[in-house]
């Protein structure tokens, strides 16, 4: 990234030499990101992060589908999805249904199937692939098939999958998919929206027509270069050592505190995330002690930790407020 923060600063849309240099760098990063998710380069749009990608995907699809469209999500989405759905439900008179998840964090797919069949071709689904608080991996291939069978548009929040487990949009019928760079060691403030060719959505930002007209504005070249490099690096990483480290961590905590409950332990999980309930221990107090010792952990999502609200994800899995007070999330990394 360093050259693009200093000596190479041309605008990628400019025709001169300096512009061509940055254009080539942006094109290379697009190839690297496309390779990470097995898409075509033309299906990649750079954004400022997943919050923007999610808003562009959902608002952009809704603007095409029109009023009266049904919105469906799981009960364990990130606030970038839930707050956008809340907004869309009021501005498009959309009916928003949330599919409940059980204590393991997995949904009841028959409920989804029934809702999809009630409104064929007029439903927008947004689903989190791997959960940010528990690491639980949803049965995305089955969800995508159900959506495809009923003509629903499917957006996937794949923010936590990227860099940890493979993503292959060439084999799963996903229409739109959001990524955030800083979840796989790219810088903060850079993200991606994947849009399958032929899927039409309305842009949020209008102007110079960059990014195929879907996201106007001069590109964040250094951020994009960092994202491309991180995408290439992520493809070389083996998730197994990370999973072993996570298992060792959970085993060690259980030895110290035998009644520890690992949220989502019965479901498929990401190799790096561990969400633990320690009965009798105040989660917030524990995190303060850990912080003092130089260990960084969070009560739920980092974005919600100042909000003083119990984790919406654990609530969505049916846990009580007092249970959530004794829970915290630990994330490991390569
Ligand atoms: N979706 C999930 C699952 C996340 O974990 C996050 C960030 O933590 C986001 C969306 C939003 O990403 P950003 O804050 O980079 O826009």
GROMACS .gro file of N, CA, C and O and ligand atoms in nm, residues 47-54 76-81 128-133 157-161 178-183 187-191 301-303 329, ligand 1:
model
  176
   47UNK      N    1  -1.628  -0.075  -0.207
   47UNK     CA    2  -1.708   0.018  -0.125
   47UNK      C    3  -1.623   0.061  -0.004
   47UNK      O    4  -1.508   0.022   0.006
   48UNK      N    5  -1.685   0.133   0.088
   48UNK     CA    6  -1.612   0.176   0.208
   48UNK      C    7  -1.617   0.073   0.321
   48UNK      O    8  -1.568   0.098   0.430
   49UNK      N    9  -1.680  -0.041   0.297
   49UNK     CA   10  -1.690  -0.144   0.402
   49UNK      C   11  -1.822  -0.218   0.389
   49UNK      O   12  -1.907  -0.184   0.305
   50UNK      N   13  -1.841  -0.315   0.477
   50UNK     CA   14  -1.961  -0.399   0.464
   50UNK      C   15  -2.089  -0.322   0.493
   50UNK      O   16  -2.193  -0.352   0.435
   51UNK      N   17  -2.083  -0.223   0.582
   51UNK     CA   18  -2.207  -0.149   0.611
   51UNK      C   19  -2.258  -0.084   0.482
   51UNK      O   20  -2.377  -0.090   0.451
   52UNK      N   21  -2.165  -0.026   0.406
   52UNK     CA   22  -2.208   0.034   0.279
   52UNK      C   23  -2.252  -0.074   0.180
   52UNK      O   24  -2.353  -0.058   0.111
   53UNK      N   25  -2.177  -0.185   0.172
   53UNK     CA   26  -2.214  -0.292   0.077
   53UNK      C   27  -2.354  -0.345   0.106
   53UNK      O   28  -2.435  -0.366   0.016
   54UNK      N   29  -2.381  -0.367   0.235
   54UNK     CA   30  -2.510  -0.422   0.277
   54UNK      C   31  -2.622  -0.322   0.242
   54UNK      O   32  -2.727  -0.358   0.187
   76UNK      N   33  -3.040  -1.353   1.384
   76UNK     CA   34  -2.906  -1.333   1.440
   76UNK      C   35  -2.816  -1.251   1.348
   76UNK      O   36  -2.695  -1.274   1.338
   77UNK      N   37  -2.876  -1.152   1.280
   77UNK     CA   38  -2.799  -1.070   1.187
   77UNK      C   39  -2.719  -0.961   1.259
   77UNK      O   40  -2.753  -0.922   1.372
   78UNK      N   41  -2.619  -0.909   1.192
   78UNK     CA   42  -2.544  -0.791   1.240
   78UNK      C   43  -2.634  -0.668   1.229
   78UNK      O   44  -2.724  -0.664   1.144
   79UNK      N   45  -2.605  -0.566   1.311
   79UNK     CA   46  -2.689  -0.446   1.310
   79UNK      C   47  -2.687  -0.374   1.174
   79UNK      O   48  -2.783  -0.303   1.141
   80UNK      N   49  -2.582  -0.394   1.094
   80UNK     CA   50  -2.581  -0.330   0.961
   80UNK      C   51  -2.699  -0.381   0.878
   80UNK      O   52  -2.756  -0.307   0.796
   81UNK      N   53  -2.738  -0.506   0.899
   81UNK     CA   54  -2.854  -0.563   0.827
   81UNK      C   55  -2.984  -0.525   0.898
   81UNK      O   56  -3.079  -0.476   0.834
  128UNK      N   57  -2.693  -1.399   0.717
  128UNK     CA   58  -2.554  -1.397   0.763
  128UNK      C   59  -2.497  -1.538   0.746
  128UNK      O   60  -2.558  -1.637   0.786
  129UNK      N   61  -2.380  -1.547   0.680
  129UNK     CA   62  -2.324  -1.680   0.651
  129UNK      C   63  -2.257  -1.735   0.778
  129UNK      O   64  -2.295  -1.841   0.827
  130UNK      N   65  -2.160  -1.661   0.831
  130UNK     CA   66  -2.097  -1.703   0.957
  130UNK      C   67  -2.121  -1.592   1.058
  130UNK      O   68  -2.100  -1.474   1.027
  131UNK      N   69  -2.165  -1.630   1.176
  131UNK     CA   70  -2.205  -1.528   1.273
  131UNK      C   71  -2.086  -1.457   1.337
  131UNK      O   72  -1.988  -1.520   1.377
  132UNK      N   73  -2.099  -1.324   1.352
  132UNK     CA   74  -1.989  -1.244   1.407
  132UNK      C   75  -1.970  -1.264   1.557
  132UNK      O   76  -1.863  -1.240   1.609
  133UNK      N   77  -2.073  -1.308   1.628
  133UNK     CA   78  -2.059  -1.323   1.774
  133UNK      C   79  -2.031  -1.467   1.816
  133UNK      O   80  -1.968  -1.489   1.919
  157UNK      N   81  -2.442  -1.184   0.394
  157UNK     CA   82  -2.341  -1.114   0.473
  157UNK      C   83  -2.231  -1.216   0.501
  157UNK      O   84  -2.244  -1.300   0.591
  158UNK      N   85  -2.125  -1.208   0.419
  158UNK     CA   86  -2.015  -1.307   0.431
  158UNK      C   87  -1.894  -1.246   0.499
  158UNK      O   88  -1.781  -1.296   0.484
  159UNK      N   89  -1.916  -1.139   0.575
  159UNK     CA   90  -1.806  -1.064   0.637
  159UNK      C   91  -1.715  -1.154   0.720
  159UNK      O   92  -1.593  -1.143   0.715
  160UNK      N   93  -1.774  -1.244   0.797
  160UNK     CA   94  -1.691  -1.325   0.888
  160UNK      C   95  -1.634  -1.449   0.821
  160UNK      O   96  -1.541  -1.510   0.873
  161UNK      N   97  -1.689  -1.489   0.708
  161UNK     CA   98  -1.638  -1.609   0.637
  161UNK      C   99  -1.505  -1.578   0.569
  161UNK      O  100  -1.413  -1.660   0.569
  178UNK      N  101  -2.168  -0.939   0.064
  178UNK     CA  102  -2.089  -0.828   0.120
  178UNK      C  103  -1.968  -0.878   0.197
  178UNK      O  104  -1.976  -0.978   0.270
  179UNK      N  105  -1.858  -0.804   0.184
  179UNK     CA  106  -1.734  -0.833   0.256
  179UNK      C  107  -1.677  -0.705   0.315
  179UNK      O  108  -1.701  -0.597   0.261
  180UNK      N  109  -1.601  -0.717   0.423
  180UNK     CA  110  -1.533  -0.603   0.483
  180UNK      C  111  -1.385  -0.637   0.497
  180UNK      O  112  -1.350  -0.740   0.554
  181UNK      N  113  -1.298  -0.549   0.445
  181UNK     CA  114  -1.155  -0.579   0.438
  181UNK      C  115  -1.090  -0.610   0.571
  181UNK      O  116  -1.011  -0.703   0.583
  182UNK      N  117  -1.125  -0.531   0.675
  182UNK     CA  118  -1.050  -0.545   0.801
  182UNK      C  119  -1.078  -0.676   0.873
  182UNK      O  120  -1.012  -0.706   0.972
  183UNK      N  121  -1.174  -0.756   0.824
  183UNK     CA  122  -1.196  -0.887   0.887
  183UNK      C  123  -1.096  -0.990   0.835
  183UNK      O  124  -1.090  -1.100   0.887
  187UNK      N  125  -0.692  -0.310   0.542
  187UNK     CA  126  -0.718  -0.196   0.632
  187UNK      C  127  -0.867  -0.176   0.658
  187UNK      O  128  -0.951  -0.233   0.588
  188UNK      N  129  -0.896  -0.093   0.756
  188UNK     CA  130  -1.035  -0.056   0.784
  188UNK      C  131  -1.084   0.043   0.677
  188UNK      O  132  -1.003   0.117   0.621
  189UNK      N  133  -1.215   0.042   0.655
  189UNK     CA  134  -1.272   0.142   0.563
  189UNK      C  135  -1.266   0.102   0.417
  189UNK      O  136  -1.273   0.188   0.329
  190UNK      N  137  -1.255  -0.029   0.390
  190UNK     CA  138  -1.261  -0.076   0.251
  190UNK      C  139  -1.342  -0.205   0.249
  190UNK      O  140  -1.328  -0.289   0.337
  191UNK      N  141  -1.430  -0.218   0.153
  191UNK     CA  142  -1.515  -0.337   0.146
  191UNK      C  143  -1.551  -0.370   0.003
  191UNK      O  144  -1.505  -0.306  -0.092
  301UNK      N  145  -2.079  -0.794   1.958
  301UNK     CA  146  -2.010  -0.736   1.844
  301UNK      C  147  -1.939  -0.610   1.893
  301UNK      O  148  -1.989  -0.539   1.982
  302UNK      N  149  -1.823  -0.580   1.837
  302UNK     CA  150  -1.747  -0.462   1.879
  302UNK      C  151  -1.831  -0.336   1.859
  302UNK      O  152  -1.826  -0.243   1.939
  303UNK      N  153  -1.910  -0.337   1.751
  303UNK     CA  154  -1.989  -0.218   1.717
  303UNK      C  155  -2.097  -0.192   1.821
  303UNK      O  156  -2.137  -0.079   1.844
  329UNK      N  157  -1.735  -1.290   2.396
  329UNK     CA  158  -1.680  -1.345   2.271
  329UNK      C  159  -1.529  -1.325   2.265
  329UNK      O  160  -1.479  -1.218   2.298
  335LIG     N1  161  -2.156  -0.781   0.912
  335LIG     C1  162  -2.087  -0.850   1.004
  335LIG     C2  163  -2.118  -0.994   1.024
  335LIG     C3  164  -1.986  -0.788   1.078
  335LIG     O1  165  -1.917  -0.858   1.169
  335LIG     C4  166  -1.960  -0.651   1.054
  335LIG     C5  167  -1.858  -0.579   1.133
  335LIG     O2  168  -1.824  -0.614   1.243
  335LIG     C6  169  -2.035  -0.582   0.957
  335LIG     C7  170  -2.133  -0.651   0.888
  335LIG     C8  171  -2.012  -0.437   0.928
  335LIG     O3  172  -1.883  -0.417   0.876
  335LIG     P1  173  -1.816  -0.271   0.876
  335LIG     O4  174  -1.825  -0.219   1.018
  335LIG     O5  175  -1.677  -0.296   0.832
  335LIG     O6  176  -1.893  -0.187   0.782
   0.00000   0.00000   0.00000
